[in-house]
mmCIF file of C-alpha atoms in Angstrom:
data_model
loop_
_atom_site.group_PDB
_atom_site.id
_atom_site.type_symbol
_atom_site.label_atom_id
_atom_site.label_comp_id
_atom_site.label_asym_id
_atom_site.label_seq_id
_atom_site.Cartn_x
_atom_site.Cartn_y
_atom_site.Cartn_z
ATOM 1 C CA MET A 1 -2.024 -9.082 -32.533
ATOM 2 C CA THR A 2 1.103 -7.238 -31.476
ATOM 3 C CA ALA A 3 0.837 -5.147 -28.334
ATOM 4 C CA THR A 4 0.937 -1.429 -28.764
ATOM 5 C CA SER A 5 1.319 1.336 -26.241
ATOM 6 C CA ALA A 6 -1.399 3.454 -27.831
ATOM 7 C CA PRO A 7 -4.471 3.878 -25.644
ATOM 8 C CA VAL A 8 -7.546 1.991 -26.646
ATOM 9 C CA PRO A 9 -10.184 4.413 -27.909
ATOM 10 C CA ALA A 10 -12.618 3.702 -25.124
ATOM 11 C CA THR A 11 -13.529 5.565 -22.019
ATOM 12 C CA THR A 12 -13.126 4.100 -18.579
ATOM 13 C CA ARG A 13 -16.173 4.377 -16.407
ATOM 14 C CA LYS A 14 -16.325 4.188 -12.661
ATOM 15 C CA PRO A 15 -17.413 0.688 -11.622
ATOM 16 C CA ARG A 16 -20.714 0.402 -9.794
ATOM 17 C CA PRO A 17 -20.346 -1.512 -6.503
ATOM 18 C CA ARG A 18 -23.492 -3.570 -7.073
ATOM 19 C CA ALA A 19 -22.428 -4.499 -10.591
ATOM 20 C CA VAL A 20 -18.969 -5.506 -9.374
ATOM 21 C CA LEU A 21 -20.480 -7.546 -6.538
ATOM 22 C CA SER A 22 -22.772 -9.340 -8.988
ATOM 23 C CA ALA A 23 -19.860 -10.007 -11.354
ATOM 24 C CA CYS A 24 -17.888 -11.443 -8.424
ATOM 25 C CA GLY A 25 -20.595 -14.033 -7.742
ATOM 26 C CA GLY A 26 -22.935 -12.100 -5.473
ATOM 27 C CA PRO A 27 -22.964 -11.443 -1.723
ATOM 28 C CA ARG A 28 -22.774 -15.094 -0.632
ATOM 29 C CA TYR A 29 -19.776 -15.778 -2.826
ATOM 30 C CA ALA A 30 -18.083 -12.593 -1.617
ATOM 31 C CA VAL A 31 -18.551 -13.750 1.972
ATOM 32 C CA ALA A 32 -17.150 -17.165 0.975
ATOM 33 C CA LEU A 33 -14.048 -15.476 -0.452
ATOM 34 C CA ALA A 34 -13.580 -13.409 2.707
ATOM 35 C CA VAL A 35 -14.011 -16.375 5.062
ATOM 36 C CA ASP A 36 -11.723 -18.581 2.973
ATOM 37 C CA ALA A 37 -9.047 -15.868 2.889
ATOM 38 C CA LEU A 38 -9.368 -15.343 6.637
ATOM 39 C CA GLY A 39 -8.767 -19.040 7.225
ATOM 40 C CA THR A 40 -5.801 -19.086 4.881
ATOM 41 C CA GLY A 41 -4.350 -16.026 6.596
ATOM 42 C CA LEU A 42 -4.710 -17.761 9.963
ATOM 43 C CA LEU A 43 -2.763 -20.873 8.977
ATOM 44 C CA ARG A 44 -0.520 -20.241 5.968
ATOM 45 C CA PRO A 45 2.223 -18.163 7.636
ATOM 46 C CA PHE A 46 2.415 -20.555 10.601
ATOM 47 C CA LEU A 47 2.175 -24.006 9.041
ATOM 48 C CA LEU A 48 5.928 -24.432 9.359
ATOM 49 C CA LEU A 49 5.769 -23.213 12.958
ATOM 50 C CA TYR A 50 2.965 -25.705 13.668
ATOM 51 C CA GLY A 51 5.075 -28.604 12.436
ATOM 52 C CA VAL A 52 8.124 -27.558 14.446
ATOM 53 C CA THR A 53 6.566 -26.403 17.724
ATOM 54 C CA VAL A 54 3.330 -28.395 18.024
ATOM 55 C CA LEU A 55 4.375 -31.655 16.373
ATOM 56 C CA GLY A 56 8.053 -31.535 17.314
ATOM 57 C CA LEU A 57 9.280 -32.162 13.754
ATOM 58 C CA SER A 58 12.620 -30.944 12.467
ATOM 59 C CA ALA A 59 12.606 -27.768 10.411
ATOM 60 C CA SER A 60 14.065 -29.612 7.415
ATOM 61 C CA ALA A 61 11.446 -32.388 7.493
ATOM 62 C CA THR A 62 8.645 -29.848 7.903
ATOM 63 C CA GLY A 63 9.898 -27.709 5.029
ATOM 64 C CA LEU A 64 10.351 -30.739 2.773
ATOM 65 C CA ALA A 65 6.791 -31.916 3.463
ATOM 66 C CA MET A 66 5.407 -28.461 2.710
ATOM 67 C CA THR A 67 7.400 -28.225 -0.530
ATOM 68 C CA ALA A 68 6.204 -31.663 -1.620
ATOM 69 C CA GLY A 69 2.632 -30.580 -0.961
ATOM 70 C CA ILE A 70 3.052 -27.507 -3.162
ATOM 71 C CA VAL A 71 4.681 -29.465 -5.994
ATOM 72 C CA ILE A 72 2.100 -32.260 -6.016
ATOM 73 C CA GLY A 73 -0.628 -29.651 -5.728
ATOM 74 C CA LEU A 74 0.707 -28.081 -8.914
ATOM 75 C CA LEU A 75 0.407 -31.429 -10.688
ATOM 76 C CA SER A 76 -3.322 -31.456 -9.924
ATOM 77 C CA THR A 77 -4.049 -28.273 -11.894
ATOM 78 C CA PRO A 78 -4.478 -29.977 -15.325
ATOM 79 C CA ALA A 79 -7.261 -32.158 -13.865
ATOM 80 C CA VAL A 80 -8.886 -29.033 -12.413
ATOM 81 C CA GLY A 81 -8.756 -27.403 -15.847
ATOM 82 C CA ARG A 82 -10.466 -30.369 -17.501
ATOM 83 C CA TRP A 83 -13.166 -30.365 -14.810
ATOM 84 C CA LEU A 84 -13.800 -26.672 -15.405
ATOM 85 C CA ASP A 85 -14.072 -27.243 -19.151
ATOM 86 C CA ARG A 86 -16.954 -29.636 -18.507
ATOM 87 C CA GLY A 87 -18.878 -26.622 -17.177
ATOM 88 C CA ALA A 88 -18.300 -26.907 -13.422
ATOM 89 C CA ARG A 89 -17.698 -23.609 -11.640
ATOM 90 C CA SER A 90 -18.896 -23.127 -8.042
ATOM 91 C CA THR A 91 -18.566 -26.880 -7.474
ATOM 92 C CA VAL A 92 -14.837 -26.718 -8.204
ATOM 93 C CA VAL A 93 -14.403 -23.689 -5.952
ATOM 94 C CA ALA A 94 -16.223 -25.492 -3.129
ATOM 95 C CA ALA A 95 -14.202 -28.658 -3.738
ATOM 96 C CA SER A 96 -10.918 -26.743 -3.442
ATOM 97 C CA MET A 97 -12.090 -25.502 -0.050
ATOM 98 C CA LEU A 98 -13.325 -28.919 1.101
ATOM 99 C CA VAL A 99 -9.969 -30.497 0.254
ATOM 100 C CA ARG A 100 -8.383 -28.000 2.621
ATOM 101 C CA VAL A 101 -10.962 -28.880 5.304
ATOM 102 C CA VAL A 102 -9.757 -32.487 5.112
ATOM 103 C CA GLY A 103 -6.161 -31.267 5.156
ATOM 104 C CA VAL A 104 -6.731 -29.280 8.342
ATOM 105 C CA ALA A 105 -8.519 -32.247 9.940
ATOM 106 C CA VAL A 106 -5.519 -34.472 9.194
ATOM 107 C CA LEU A 107 -3.209 -31.772 10.546
ATOM 108 C CA VAL A 108 -5.099 -31.473 13.841
ATOM 109 C CA ALA A 109 -5.211 -35.284 14.191
ATOM 110 C CA THR A 110 -1.470 -35.731 13.496
ATOM 111 C CA PRO A 111 0.295 -37.232 16.544
ATOM 112 C CA GLU A 112 3.404 -35.521 17.845
ATOM 113 C CA GLY A 113 6.592 -36.571 16.072
ATOM 114 C CA ARG A 114 4.841 -38.154 13.047
ATOM 115 C CA VAL A 115 5.966 -36.602 9.776
ATOM 116 C CA TRP A 116 3.894 -38.633 7.308
ATOM 117 C CA PRO A 117 0.460 -37.465 8.496
ATOM 118 C CA PHE A 118 1.807 -33.912 8.456
ATOM 119 C CA ALA A 119 2.998 -34.486 4.879
ATOM 120 C CA ALA A 120 -0.479 -35.768 3.941
ATOM 121 C CA ALA A 121 -2.050 -32.641 5.461
ATOM 122 C CA ALA A 122 0.402 -30.418 3.563
ATOM 123 C CA LEU A 123 -0.439 -32.305 0.344
ATOM 124 C CA LEU A 124 -4.187 -31.772 0.762
ATOM 125 C CA LEU A 125 -3.685 -28.099 1.618
ATOM 126 C CA GLY A 126 -1.412 -27.743 -1.415
ATOM 127 C CA ILE A 127 -3.977 -29.295 -3.762
ATOM 128 C CA GLY A 128 -6.704 -26.998 -2.475
ATOM 129 C CA ASN A 129 -4.510 -23.908 -2.661
ATOM 130 C CA GLN A 130 -3.455 -24.661 -6.247
ATOM 131 C CA ALA A 131 -6.957 -25.527 -7.456
ATOM 132 C CA TRP A 132 -8.682 -22.440 -6.073
ATOM 133 C CA PRO A 133 -7.254 -19.623 -8.302
ATOM 134 C CA ALA A 134 -8.211 -21.225 -11.627
ATOM 135 C CA ALA A 135 -11.651 -22.203 -10.322
ATOM 136 C CA HIS A 136 -12.319 -18.704 -8.977
ATOM 137 C CA ALA A 137 -11.176 -17.016 -12.205
ATOM 138 C CA ALA A 138 -13.341 -19.353 -14.286
ATOM 139 C CA LEU A 139 -16.389 -18.611 -12.125
ATOM 140 C CA VAL A 140 -15.905 -14.843 -12.449
ATOM 141 C CA ALA A 141 -15.332 -15.184 -16.197
ATOM 142 C CA THR A 142 -18.635 -17.057 -16.489
ATOM 143 C CA LEU A 143 -20.594 -14.335 -14.696
ATOM 144 C CA SER A 144 -18.988 -11.288 -16.332
ATOM 145 C CA HIS A 145 -17.320 -10.209 -19.547
ATOM 146 C CA GLY A 146 -14.915 -7.602 -20.877
ATOM 147 C CA ARG A 147 -13.619 -4.937 -18.549
ATOM 148 C CA GLU A 148 -16.324 -5.681 -15.997
ATOM 149 C CA ARG A 149 -14.680 -9.094 -15.586
ATOM 150 C CA ASP A 150 -11.273 -7.449 -15.062
ATOM 151 C CA THR A 151 -12.724 -5.243 -12.328
ATOM 152 C CA ALA A 152 -14.432 -8.215 -10.692
ATOM 153 C CA LEU A 153 -11.181 -10.185 -10.648
ATOM 154 C CA ALA A 154 -9.405 -7.170 -9.137
ATOM 155 C CA ALA A 155 -12.109 -6.758 -6.494
ATOM 156 C CA GLY A 156 -11.807 -10.431 -5.587
ATOM 157 C CA ARG A 157 -8.066 -10.063 -5.146
ATOM 158 C CA ALA A 158 -8.480 -6.981 -2.969
ATOM 159 C CA LEU A 159 -11.027 -8.771 -0.797
ATOM 160 C CA ARG A 160 -8.792 -11.835 -0.518
ATOM 161 C CA ASN A 161 -5.762 -9.772 0.499
ATOM 162 C CA ALA A 162 -7.839 -8.065 3.165
ATOM 163 C CA GLY A 163 -8.889 -11.439 4.566
ATOM 164 C CA LEU A 164 -5.327 -12.775 4.436
ATOM 165 C CA GLY A 165 -4.042 -9.719 6.275
ATOM 166 C CA VAL A 166 -6.665 -9.888 9.024
ATOM 167 C CA GLY A 167 -6.096 -13.629 9.409
ATOM 168 C CA ALA A 168 -2.341 -13.183 9.732
ATOM 169 C CA LEU A 169 -2.789 -10.460 12.373
ATOM 170 C CA LEU A 170 -5.154 -12.683 14.383
ATOM 171 C CA ALA A 171 -2.719 -15.585 14.115
ATOM 172 C CA MET A 172 0.147 -13.447 15.398
ATOM 173 C CA ALA A 173 -1.994 -12.400 18.337
ATOM 174 C CA CYS A 174 -2.602 -16.087 19.141
ATOM 175 C CA LEU A 175 1.076 -17.018 19.160
ATOM 176 C CA ALA A 176 1.440 -15.960 22.795
ATOM 177 C CA GLY A 177 -0.844 -18.865 23.730
ATOM 178 C CA GLY A 178 1.724 -21.484 22.745
ATOM 179 C CA THR A 179 1.012 -24.878 21.214
ATOM 180 C CA SER A 180 -2.580 -25.093 22.449
ATOM 181 C CA ALA A 181 -3.369 -21.795 20.733
ATOM 182 C CA LEU A 182 -1.819 -23.055 17.477
ATOM 183 C CA ARG A 183 -3.955 -26.195 17.626
ATOM 184 C CA ALA A 184 -7.051 -24.062 18.188
ATOM 185 C CA LEU A 185 -5.940 -21.843 15.313
ATOM 186 C CA ALA A 186 -5.786 -24.833 12.981
ATOM 187 C CA ALA A 187 -9.246 -25.997 14.079
ATOM 188 C CA VAL A 188 -10.743 -22.544 13.458
ATOM 189 C CA THR A 189 -9.119 -22.544 10.023
ATOM 190 C CA GLY A 190 -10.835 -25.828 9.176
ATOM 191 C CA LEU A 191 -14.200 -24.449 10.249
ATOM 192 C CA ALA A 192 -13.611 -21.324 8.156
ATOM 193 C CA TYR A 193 -12.859 -23.443 5.075
ATOM 194 C CA LEU A 194 -15.988 -25.531 5.709
ATOM 195 C CA ALA A 195 -18.206 -22.453 5.987
ATOM 196 C CA ALA A 196 -16.641 -20.954 2.851
ATOM 197 C CA ALA A 197 -17.189 -24.197 0.910
ATOM 198 C CA ALA A 198 -20.874 -24.282 1.876
ATOM 199 C CA LEU A 199 -21.361 -20.668 0.802
ATOM 200 C CA ALA A 200 -19.484 -21.150 -2.488
ATOM 201 C CA TRP A 201 -21.445 -24.300 -3.343
ATOM 202 C CA SER A 202 -24.749 -22.535 -2.606
ATOM 203 C CA VAL A 203 -24.059 -20.036 -5.411
ATOM 204 C CA ARG A 204 -24.584 -22.899 -7.933
ATOM 205 C CA VAL A 205 -22.864 -21.408 -10.961
ATOM 206 C CA ARG A 206 -22.303 -23.646 -13.980
ATOM 207 C CA ALA A 207 -21.207 -22.764 -17.504
ATOM 208 C CA GLN A 208 -22.870 -24.025 -20.650
ATOM 209 C CA ARG A 209 -20.632 -26.236 -22.745
ATOM 210 C CA GLU A 210 -19.623 -24.105 -25.731
ATOM 211 C CA PRO A 211 -19.861 -25.676 -29.223
ATOM 212 C CA ALA A 212 -16.710 -26.005 -31.270
ATOM 213 C CA ARG A 213 -15.959 -23.128 -33.647
ATOM 214 C CA PRO A 214 -16.913 -24.101 -37.209
ATOM 215 C CA ASP A 215 -13.777 -22.411 -38.575
ATOM 216 C CA ALA A 216 -11.402 -24.210 -36.164
ATOM 217 C CA PRO A 217 -8.861 -26.571 -37.806
ATOM 218 C CA ALA A 218 -9.713 -30.258 -37.463
ATOM 219 C CA GLY A 219 -8.376 -31.661 -34.208
ATOM 220 C CA HIS A 220 -7.579 -28.209 -32.800
ATOM 221 C CA GLU A 221 -10.987 -26.978 -31.706
ATOM 222 C CA ASP A 222 -10.147 -27.906 -28.097
ATOM 223 C CA ALA A 223 -6.545 -26.711 -28.078
ATOM 224 C CA PRO A 224 -5.744 -23.974 -25.522
ATOM 225 C CA PRO A 225 -3.782 -20.968 -26.846
ATOM 226 C CA ARG A 226 -0.030 -21.499 -26.604
ATOM 227 C CA MET A 227 0.922 -18.287 -24.772
ATOM 228 C CA ARG A 228 4.515 -19.532 -24.494
ATOM 229 C CA ALA A 229 6.092 -16.139 -23.874
ATOM 230 C CA LEU A 230 3.315 -15.150 -21.471
ATOM 231 C CA LEU A 231 3.631 -18.327 -19.408
ATOM 232 C CA ALA A 232 7.426 -18.121 -19.254
ATOM 233 C CA ALA A 233 7.298 -14.433 -18.347
ATOM 234 C CA ASN A 234 4.709 -15.112 -15.647
ATOM 235 C CA VAL A 235 7.165 -17.353 -13.802
ATOM 236 C CA VAL A 236 9.490 -14.337 -13.485
ATOM 237 C CA TYR A 237 6.752 -11.786 -12.824
ATOM 238 C CA VAL A 238 5.388 -13.763 -9.890
ATOM 239 C CA PHE A 239 8.657 -13.344 -7.980
ATOM 240 C CA CYS A 240 7.310 -9.902 -7.043
ATOM 241 C CA LEU A 241 4.768 -11.546 -4.726
ATOM 242 C CA ASN A 242 7.554 -12.950 -2.542
ATOM 243 C CA VAL A 243 9.703 -9.816 -2.507
ATOM 244 C CA PRO A 244 7.915 -8.197 0.496
ATOM 245 C CA GLU A 245 7.727 -11.497 2.405
ATOM 246 C CA ILE A 246 11.163 -12.978 1.710
ATOM 247 C CA ALA A 247 13.649 -10.794 -0.165
ATOM 248 C CA LEU A 248 13.159 -7.501 1.662
ATOM 249 C CA PRO A 249 13.174 -8.930 5.220
ATOM 250 C CA LEU A 250 16.297 -10.917 4.339
ATOM 251 C CA VAL A 251 18.080 -7.854 2.944
ATOM 252 C CA LEU A 252 16.951 -5.521 5.730
ATOM 253 C CA LEU A 253 18.023 -7.875 8.511
ATOM 254 C CA THR A 254 21.232 -9.411 7.145
ATOM 255 C CA GLN A 255 22.660 -6.680 4.897
ATOM 256 C CA LEU A 256 21.330 -3.393 6.238
ATOM 257 C CA HIS A 257 21.014 -4.567 9.874
ATOM 258 C CA ALA A 258 17.743 -2.710 10.200
ATOM 259 C CA SER A 259 15.095 -3.252 12.847
ATOM 260 C CA PRO A 260 12.537 -6.008 12.137
ATOM 261 C CA VAL A 261 9.909 -3.287 12.445
ATOM 262 C CA TRP A 262 10.786 -2.147 8.915
ATOM 263 C CA SER A 263 10.018 -5.589 7.461
ATOM 264 C CA ALA A 264 6.666 -5.687 9.235
ATOM 265 C CA ALA A 265 5.843 -2.120 8.132
ATOM 266 C CA ILE A 266 6.610 -2.944 4.483
ATOM 267 C CA PHE A 267 4.440 -6.073 4.617
ATOM 268 C CA VAL A 268 1.514 -4.162 6.148
ATOM 269 C CA ALA A 269 1.895 -1.325 3.649
ATOM 270 C CA ASN A 270 1.921 -3.817 0.781
ATOM 271 C CA THR A 271 -1.324 -5.383 2.007
ATOM 272 C CA VAL A 272 -3.033 -2.023 2.550
ATOM 273 C CA LEU A 273 -1.997 -0.716 -0.873
ATOM 274 C CA VAL A 274 -3.245 -3.851 -2.638
ATOM 275 C CA VAL A 275 -6.583 -3.735 -0.806
ATOM 276 C CA THR A 276 -7.165 -0.030 -1.496
ATOM 277 C CA LEU A 277 -5.641 0.400 -4.958
ATOM 278 C CA GLN A 278 -6.205 -2.903 -6.794
ATOM 279 C CA VAL A 279 -9.600 -1.955 -8.228
ATOM 280 C CA PRO A 280 -8.870 1.741 -8.991
ATOM 281 C CA VAL A 281 -5.562 0.948 -10.703
ATOM 282 C CA THR A 282 -7.132 -1.871 -12.731
ATOM 283 C CA VAL A 283 -9.908 0.467 -13.886
ATOM 284 C CA LEU A 284 -7.335 3.163 -14.716
ATOM 285 C CA MET A 285 -5.285 0.727 -16.818
ATOM 286 C CA SER A 286 -8.385 -0.440 -18.696
ATOM 287 C CA ARG A 287 -7.814 2.324 -21.245
ATOM 288 C CA TYR A 288 -4.891 0.229 -22.523
ATOM 289 C CA ALA A 289 -4.777 -3.243 -24.008
ATOM 290 C CA ARG A 290 -4.252 -5.882 -21.316
ATOM 291 C CA ARG A 291 -1.007 -7.059 -22.881
ATOM 292 C CA THR A 292 0.302 -3.487 -22.850
ATOM 293 C CA ALA A 293 -0.674 -3.142 -19.184
ATOM 294 C CA LEU A 294 1.162 -6.371 -18.368
ATOM 295 C CA ALA A 295 4.293 -5.123 -20.148
ATOM 296 C CA VAL A 296 4.039 -1.856 -18.201
ATOM 297 C CA ALA A 297 3.830 -3.867 -14.975
ATOM 298 C CA GLY A 298 7.094 -5.593 -15.875
ATOM 299 C CA ALA A 299 8.781 -2.259 -16.548
ATOM 300 C CA VAL A 300 7.591 -0.862 -13.196
ATOM 301 C CA LEU A 301 8.770 -3.964 -11.348
ATOM 302 C CA ALA A 302 12.160 -3.845 -13.077
ATOM 303 C CA ALA A 303 12.503 -0.163 -12.145
ATOM 304 C CA SER A 304 11.743 -0.986 -8.506
ATOM 305 C CA TYR A 305 14.353 -3.752 -8.494
ATOM 306 C CA ALA A 306 16.861 -1.263 -9.898
ATOM 307 C CA GLY A 307 15.868 1.081 -7.079
ATOM 308 C CA PHE A 308 16.485 -1.645 -4.491
ATOM 309 C CA LEU A 309 19.878 -2.263 -6.108
ATOM 310 C CA ALA A 310 20.851 1.399 -5.802
ATOM 311 C CA VAL A 311 19.628 1.728 -2.218
ATOM 312 C CA THR A 312 21.187 -1.476 -0.894
ATOM 313 C CA SER A 313 24.476 -0.925 -2.724
ATOM 314 C CA LEU A 314 24.895 2.544 -1.218
ATOM 315 C CA GLY A 315 23.350 1.790 2.156
ATOM 316 C CA GLY A 316 25.233 -1.371 3.041
ATOM 317 C CA GLY A 317 27.068 0.415 5.808
ATOM 318 C CA GLY A 318 23.896 0.559 7.872
ATOM 319 C CA GLY A 319 23.139 4.254 7.406
ATOM 320 C CA GLY A 320 19.905 5.413 8.961
ATOM 321 C CA TRP A 321 18.435 6.393 5.588
ATOM 322 C CA ALA A 322 18.759 2.958 3.962
ATOM 323 C CA ALA A 323 15.743 1.243 5.546
ATOM 324 C CA PRO A 324 13.340 4.154 4.866
ATOM 325 C CA ALA A 325 14.618 4.271 1.289
ATOM 326 C CA VAL A 326 13.925 0.551 0.851
ATOM 327 C CA ALA A 327 10.412 1.124 2.230
ATOM 328 C CA ALA A 328 9.860 3.952 -0.263
ATOM 329 C CA VAL A 329 11.009 1.847 -3.217
ATOM 330 C CA SER A 330 8.779 -1.003 -2.013
ATOM 331 C CA VAL A 331 5.779 1.217 -2.773
ATOM 332 C CA VAL A 332 6.854 1.278 -6.437
ATOM 333 C CA CYS A 333 7.262 -2.498 -6.355
ATOM 334 C CA THR A 334 3.749 -2.871 -4.934
ATOM 335 C CA LEU A 335 2.330 -0.661 -7.702
ATOM 336 C CA GLY A 336 3.977 -2.952 -10.252
ATOM 337 C CA GLU A 337 2.487 -5.948 -8.459
ATOM 338 C CA ILE A 338 -0.976 -4.346 -8.566
ATOM 339 C CA VAL A 339 -0.781 -3.673 -12.315
ATOM 340 C CA TYR A 340 0.529 -7.207 -12.892
ATOM 341 C CA ALA A 341 -2.231 -8.824 -10.834
ATOM 342 C CA GLY A 342 -4.907 -6.719 -12.510
ATOM 343 C CA SER A 343 -3.822 -7.554 -16.059
ATOM 344 C CA ALA A 344 -2.303 -11.057 -16.099
ATOM 345 C CA THR A 345 -5.314 -13.249 -15.305
ATOM 346 C CA ALA A 346 -7.569 -10.837 -17.203
ATOM 347 C CA LEU A 347 -5.374 -11.238 -20.295
ATOM 348 C CA VAL A 348 -5.468 -15.022 -20.048
ATOM 349 C CA THR A 349 -9.275 -15.095 -19.786
ATOM 350 C CA ALA A 350 -9.481 -12.753 -22.806
ATOM 351 C CA LEU A 351 -7.203 -14.983 -24.880
ATOM 352 C CA ALA A 352 -8.870 -18.289 -23.954
ATOM 353 C CA PRO A 353 -11.629 -19.709 -26.190
ATOM 354 C CA PRO A 354 -14.667 -20.501 -23.980
ATOM 355 C CA ARG A 355 -14.406 -24.266 -24.627
ATOM 356 C CA VAL A 356 -10.910 -24.414 -23.113
ATOM 357 C CA LEU A 357 -11.092 -21.659 -20.508
ATOM 358 C CA GLY A 358 -10.443 -24.110 -17.663
ATOM 359 C CA ARG A 359 -7.365 -25.698 -19.210
ATOM 360 C CA THR A 360 -5.995 -22.297 -20.229
ATOM 361 C CA LEU A 361 -6.382 -20.942 -16.699
ATOM 362 C CA ALA A 362 -4.881 -24.149 -15.297
ATOM 363 C CA ARG A 363 -1.779 -23.718 -17.460
ATOM 364 C CA PHE A 364 -1.443 -20.137 -16.313
ATOM 365 C CA GLU A 365 -1.857 -21.072 -12.644
ATOM 366 C CA LEU A 366 0.699 -23.837 -13.145
ATOM 367 C CA SER A 367 3.243 -21.230 -14.209
ATOM 368 C CA THR A 368 2.216 -19.016 -11.271
ATOM 369 C CA GLY A 369 2.537 -21.862 -8.787
ATOM 370 C CA PHE A 370 5.901 -22.881 -10.214
ATOM 371 C CA GLY A 371 7.203 -19.333 -9.859
ATOM 372 C CA LEU A 372 5.927 -19.110 -6.280
ATOM 373 C CA ALA A 373 7.503 -22.485 -5.473
ATOM 374 C CA VAL A 374 10.978 -21.712 -6.823
ATOM 375 C CA SER A 375 11.189 -18.025 -5.891
ATOM 376 C CA PRO A 376 12.013 -18.505 -2.178
ATOM 377 C CA ALA A 377 14.947 -20.751 -3.016
ATOM 378 C CA ALA A 378 16.109 -18.440 -5.816
ATOM 379 C CA LEU A 379 15.848 -15.286 -3.695
ATOM 380 C CA THR A 380 17.637 -16.779 -0.713
ATOM 381 C CA ALA A 381 20.349 -18.228 -2.976
ATOM 382 C CA LEU A 382 21.012 -14.917 -4.759
ATOM 383 C CA ALA A 383 20.910 -12.626 -1.710
ATOM 384 C CA PRO A 384 24.235 -13.740 -0.104
ATOM 385 C CA HIS A 385 26.094 -12.859 -3.318
ATOM 386 C CA GLY A 386 25.302 -9.161 -2.931
ATOM 387 C CA PRO A 387 22.785 -6.609 -4.218
ATOM 388 C CA ALA A 388 23.869 -6.910 -7.853
ATOM 389 C CA ALA A 389 23.283 -10.660 -7.894
ATOM 390 C CA LEU A 390 19.810 -10.357 -6.351
ATOM 391 C CA TRP A 391 18.324 -7.133 -7.659
ATOM 392 C CA GLY A 392 20.303 -6.960 -10.890
ATOM 393 C CA THR A 393 19.211 -10.467 -11.842
ATOM 394 C CA LEU A 394 15.576 -9.737 -10.984
ATOM 395 C CA ALA A 395 15.584 -6.439 -12.878
ATOM 396 C CA GLY A 396 17.153 -7.936 -15.992
ATOM 397 C CA ALA A 397 14.940 -11.029 -16.037
ATOM 398 C CA THR A 398 11.761 -9.010 -15.466
ATOM 399 C CA LEU A 399 12.621 -6.488 -18.160
ATOM 400 C CA LEU A 400 13.270 -9.292 -20.652
ATOM 401 C CA SER A 401 9.973 -10.885 -19.634
ATOM 402 C CA ALA A 402 8.112 -7.621 -20.207
ATOM 403 C CA ALA A 403 9.657 -7.337 -23.678
ATOM 404 C CA ALA A 404 8.651 -10.930 -24.475
ATOM 405 C CA VAL A 405 5.065 -10.285 -23.355
ATOM 406 C CA ALA A 406 4.834 -7.161 -25.519
ATOM 407 C CA ALA A 407 6.278 -8.899 -28.574
ATOM 408 C CA GLU A 408 4.200 -12.098 -28.453
ATOM 409 C CA ARG A 409 1.533 -12.345 -31.140
ATOM 410 C CA ASP A 410 -1.955 -13.510 -30.260
ATOM 411 C CA GLN A 411 -3.984 -15.912 -32.388
ATOM 412 C CA PRO A 412 -5.787 -14.322 -35.369
ATOM 413 C CA GLY A 413 -9.098 -12.777 -34.407
ATOM 414 C CA VAL A 414 -8.177 -12.316 -30.732
ATOM 415 C CA ASP A 415 -8.377 -8.778 -29.320
ATOM 416 C CA ASP A 416 -7.497 -8.304 -25.647
ATOM 417 C CA ARG A 417 -8.676 -4.685 -25.523
ATOM 418 C CA PRO A 418 -12.489 -4.850 -25.051
#
């Protein structure tokens, strides 16, 4: 099917909180998501700081170990997909959390000055972080269908962002305590992951193994959809997630010479907007096909990058209006991020045959993880060459990605609208 911008002839109805909670896995699973996100928010922004200040490692060795953990974690996603396709759901979610418990335990036990145990901890944390998104999406897709599933995925993301934000704020408050506070922070993170794993496992969700389609070509009944344009575009789309954390602080501090308060304000605003608007915007966009919504997200993101280009090109002299203008444009960027997050995973779950849902989600998360892994290096490499190199490249690449998403044809019989 080719995407079209015409609205789907269906009415959007206001989601019922109880129905959304049930589609998300129920109260216990919602608490597991919140506790897991809180733990991740406590540790993730300060893992590098832990290696440098607590363990006395060099910044380069710490960064290399963290990068290796992310990359090797990405390589574990195909195995996660195959496990999911055997029917496992809550078990995989709990396992992704337990792996991080072990990672935190290794981190806390790492002697000062030893890089290899720190690298092992980063590897375990990376595997858990990369396995969780596909497992969570598969669990939600098992419990809900159609647009209810989209809303449940959006609600899960909003809840997770809230937990990440609260965890990061608590971690910043603990920084004044020095190395002992960071060690305690890591220990609390491990306990949070352990509690979340127990709650997720207690949900006990498992999918029935779907029979092969009788009309499937021989040898292809277990083949995931190709989604080549979607996967390639997703690598570019996902750069938007690192714009508030990396690109904007870098530009505000080094090019516009603005106060660090602006970077913090933009990050907080991004978190608040995602938490409050993710579900309403996803419901609003449900009147359109998911592929159309994803193409719209790319257009909005490209427009925001063009806005950043205009603001930073004209405000390079440090004028007092430049930082507020960047903050205003960042709201548009966040709206594009919200539409992207509400439609991308939902589209993938709609396209995937039930027998290969796990492997399809794993391929999608592999592209997401790759984009998240390379975007910091790409953003920091482009920024010194000026606004046109950074924002112009992002705008052009995202617009091309949106066009590719809109033009890609789905397999016969697949309709991403219901």
